[in-house]
Coordinates of C-alpha atoms in Angstrom, one line a residue:
M1 CA 106.5 66.9 94.7
A2 CA 105.7 69.9 92.5
K3 CA 108.2 72.8 92.4
R4 CA 106.6 76.2 92.1
F5 CA 107.6 79.8 91.6
T6 CA 106.6 82.1 94.4
E7 CA 105.8 85.8 94.1
S8 CA 108.3 87.2 96.5
G9 CA 106.9 90.7 96.0
K10 CA 103.7 89.6 97.9
W11 CA 105.3 90.7 101.1
E12 CA 105.3 94.3 99.9
D13 CA 101.8 94.1 98.6
P14 CA 99.4 96.1 101.0
W15 CA 96.7 93.5 100.3
F16 CA 98.8 90.6 101.5
R17 CA 100.4 92.5 104.4
K18 CA 97.0 93.3 105.9
L19 CA 95.9 89.6 105.8
P20 CA 95.7 87.8 109.1
M21 CA 98.4 85.2 109.6
A22 CA 96.0 82.3 109.0
S23 CA 94.9 83.8 105.6
K24 CA 98.5 84.2 104.6
M25 CA 99.1 80.6 105.4
L26 CA 95.9 79.6 103.5
W27 CA 97.1 81.6 100.5
S28 CA 100.4 79.7 100.5
W29 CA 98.6 76.4 101.0
L30 CA 96.4 77.0 98.0
H31 CA 99.4 77.7 95.8
D32 CA 101.2 74.7 97.1
K33 CA 98.3 72.2 96.8
C34 CA 96.7 73.2 93.5
D35 CA 97.5 71.4 90.2
A36 CA 99.5 72.8 87.3
A37 CA 96.7 75.1 86.3
G38 CA 96.0 76.5 89.8
I39 CA 92.9 74.3 90.4
L40 CA 92.2 72.2 93.4
N41 CA 89.5 70.3 95.1
P42 CA 89.6 72.0 98.5
D43 CA 89.9 69.9 101.6
F44 CA 89.4 72.4 104.5
D45 CA 90.0 69.8 107.2
L46 CA 93.4 69.0 105.7
A47 CA 94.2 72.7 105.2
G48 CA 93.3 73.4 108.8
F49 CA 95.4 70.5 110.0
Q50 CA 98.4 71.5 108.0
I51 CA 98.1 75.2 108.7
G52 CA 97.3 74.7 112.4
T53 CA 94.0 76.5 112.7
K54 CA 90.4 75.7 111.7
I55 CA 89.7 76.7 108.0
T56 CA 86.3 77.1 106.5
K57 CA 84.8 78.0 103.1
E58 CA 84.2 81.5 104.4
D59 CA 87.9 82.0 105.0
L60 CA 88.3 82.3 101.2
D61 CA 86.2 85.5 101.2
V62 CA 89.2 87.5 102.1
F63 CA 90.8 86.6 98.7
E64 CA 87.9 88.3 96.8
D65 CA 88.3 87.5 93.1
R66 CA 91.8 86.1 93.5
V67 CA 90.3 82.6 94.1
I68 CA 87.0 81.6 92.5
W69 CA 84.7 78.7 92.7
L70 CA 84.3 76.7 89.5
D71 CA 81.0 75.1 88.4
N72 CA 82.5 71.7 89.3
G73 CA 83.0 72.7 92.9
F74 CA 86.8 73.1 92.6
L75 CA 88.7 76.3 93.4
W76 CA 90.8 78.2 90.9
V77 CA 93.7 80.4 92.0
V78 CA 93.2 83.0 89.2
N79 CA 96.8 84.4 89.0
F80 CA 98.5 81.0 89.2
V81 CA 98.9 80.4 85.4
R82 CA 100.3 83.9 84.8
E83 CA 102.7 83.7 87.7
Q84 CA 104.0 80.2 86.8
Y85 CA 104.1 80.3 83.0
G86 CA 103.3 83.8 81.6
V87 CA 101.8 83.3 78.1
L88 CA 100.9 79.7 77.4
S89 CA 101.9 78.2 74.1
P90 CA 100.3 75.1 72.6
D91 CA 103.6 74.3 71.0
C92 CA 105.3 74.0 74.4
R93 CA 105.0 70.5 75.7
P94 CA 104.6 71.4 79.5
H95 CA 102.0 74.1 78.5
K96 CA 99.8 71.5 76.7
A97 CA 98.9 69.8 79.9
V98 CA 98.0 73.1 81.6
I99 CA 95.9 74.2 78.6
S100 CA 94.1 70.8 78.7
I101 CA 93.4 71.2 82.4
L102 CA 92.0 74.7 81.9
E103 CA 89.8 73.6 79.0
H104 CA 88.6 70.6 81.0
N105 CA 87.5 73.0 83.8
G106 CA 85.9 75.4 81.4
I107 CA 88.4 78.2 81.9
D108 CA 89.2 80.4 79.0
L109 CA 92.9 80.5 78.1
E110 CA 92.9 84.3 77.7
R111 CA 91.3 84.7 81.1
A112 CA 94.0 82.4 82.7
E113 CA 96.8 84.4 81.1
K114 CA 95.3 87.7 82.1
G115 CA 94.9 86.7 85.8
C116 CA 93.2 88.7 88.4
S117 CA 92.5 92.4 87.8
K118 CA 93.7 93.2 91.3
G119 CA 97.0 92.6 93.1
I120 CA 100.6 93.5 92.9
N121 CA 101.2 92.4 89.3
T122 CA 98.8 94.9 87.7
L123 CA 100.0 98.0 86.0
K124 CA 99.2 101.3 87.6
D125 CA 97.5 103.8 85.2
K126 CA 100.7 105.9 84.9
D127 CA 102.7 102.7 84.1
K128 CA 100.1 101.7 81.4
D129 CA 100.5 105.2 79.9
T130 CA 104.3 104.7 79.8
V131 CA 104.0 101.3 78.2
Q132 CA 101.5 102.6 75.6
D133 CA 103.8 105.6 74.9
Q134 CA 106.8 103.2 74.4
D135 CA 104.7 101.0 72.0
Q136 CA 103.7 104.1 70.0
D137 CA 107.4 105.2 69.9
K138 CA 108.4 101.8 68.6
T139 CA 105.7 101.9 66.0
K140 CA 106.8 105.3 64.8
T141 CA 110.4 104.3 64.7
S142 CA 109.5 101.1 62.8
K143 CA 107.5 103.2 60.2
R144 CA 110.4 105.7 59.8
L145 CA 112.9 102.8 59.2
N146 CA 110.6 101.1 56.7
K147 CA 110.1 104.4 54.9
A148 CA 113.8 105.1 54.9
E149 CA 114.6 101.6 53.5
S150 CA 112.0 102.0 50.7
T151 CA 113.4 105.4 49.6
E152 CA 116.9 104.0 49.5
Q153 CA 115.9 101.3 47.1

């Protein structure tokens, strides 16, 4: 049985809050049933049986670009890799298997780490500005320190 991280903040996300109960259950089912890279061969009969309501392919439409169909007919939960692993490293043994699964399914590693452009984990514009300002401040401080060190020598 696989152990997974869960995004506990989903309950505050307006997108998730507005989902019908069956869609919330389907969202959780997808996260629980996918492989280590967020990919699964969907079994709507099994999903419906386990969730307790009929599930069809059209029920995925509510997830928009958070779940996408791959060319091989499998589904990919787009934010899964980012939520579970963050940045993948080929030097990390558990990450190697995930990277291999992504490559096998034609998913770009950078795309998998980026995740979905929508959702609770994306930075708001004001937060992006703050992060960029902090990065610029760090760069300026680093340049000042390097300059100070070179003048002392």
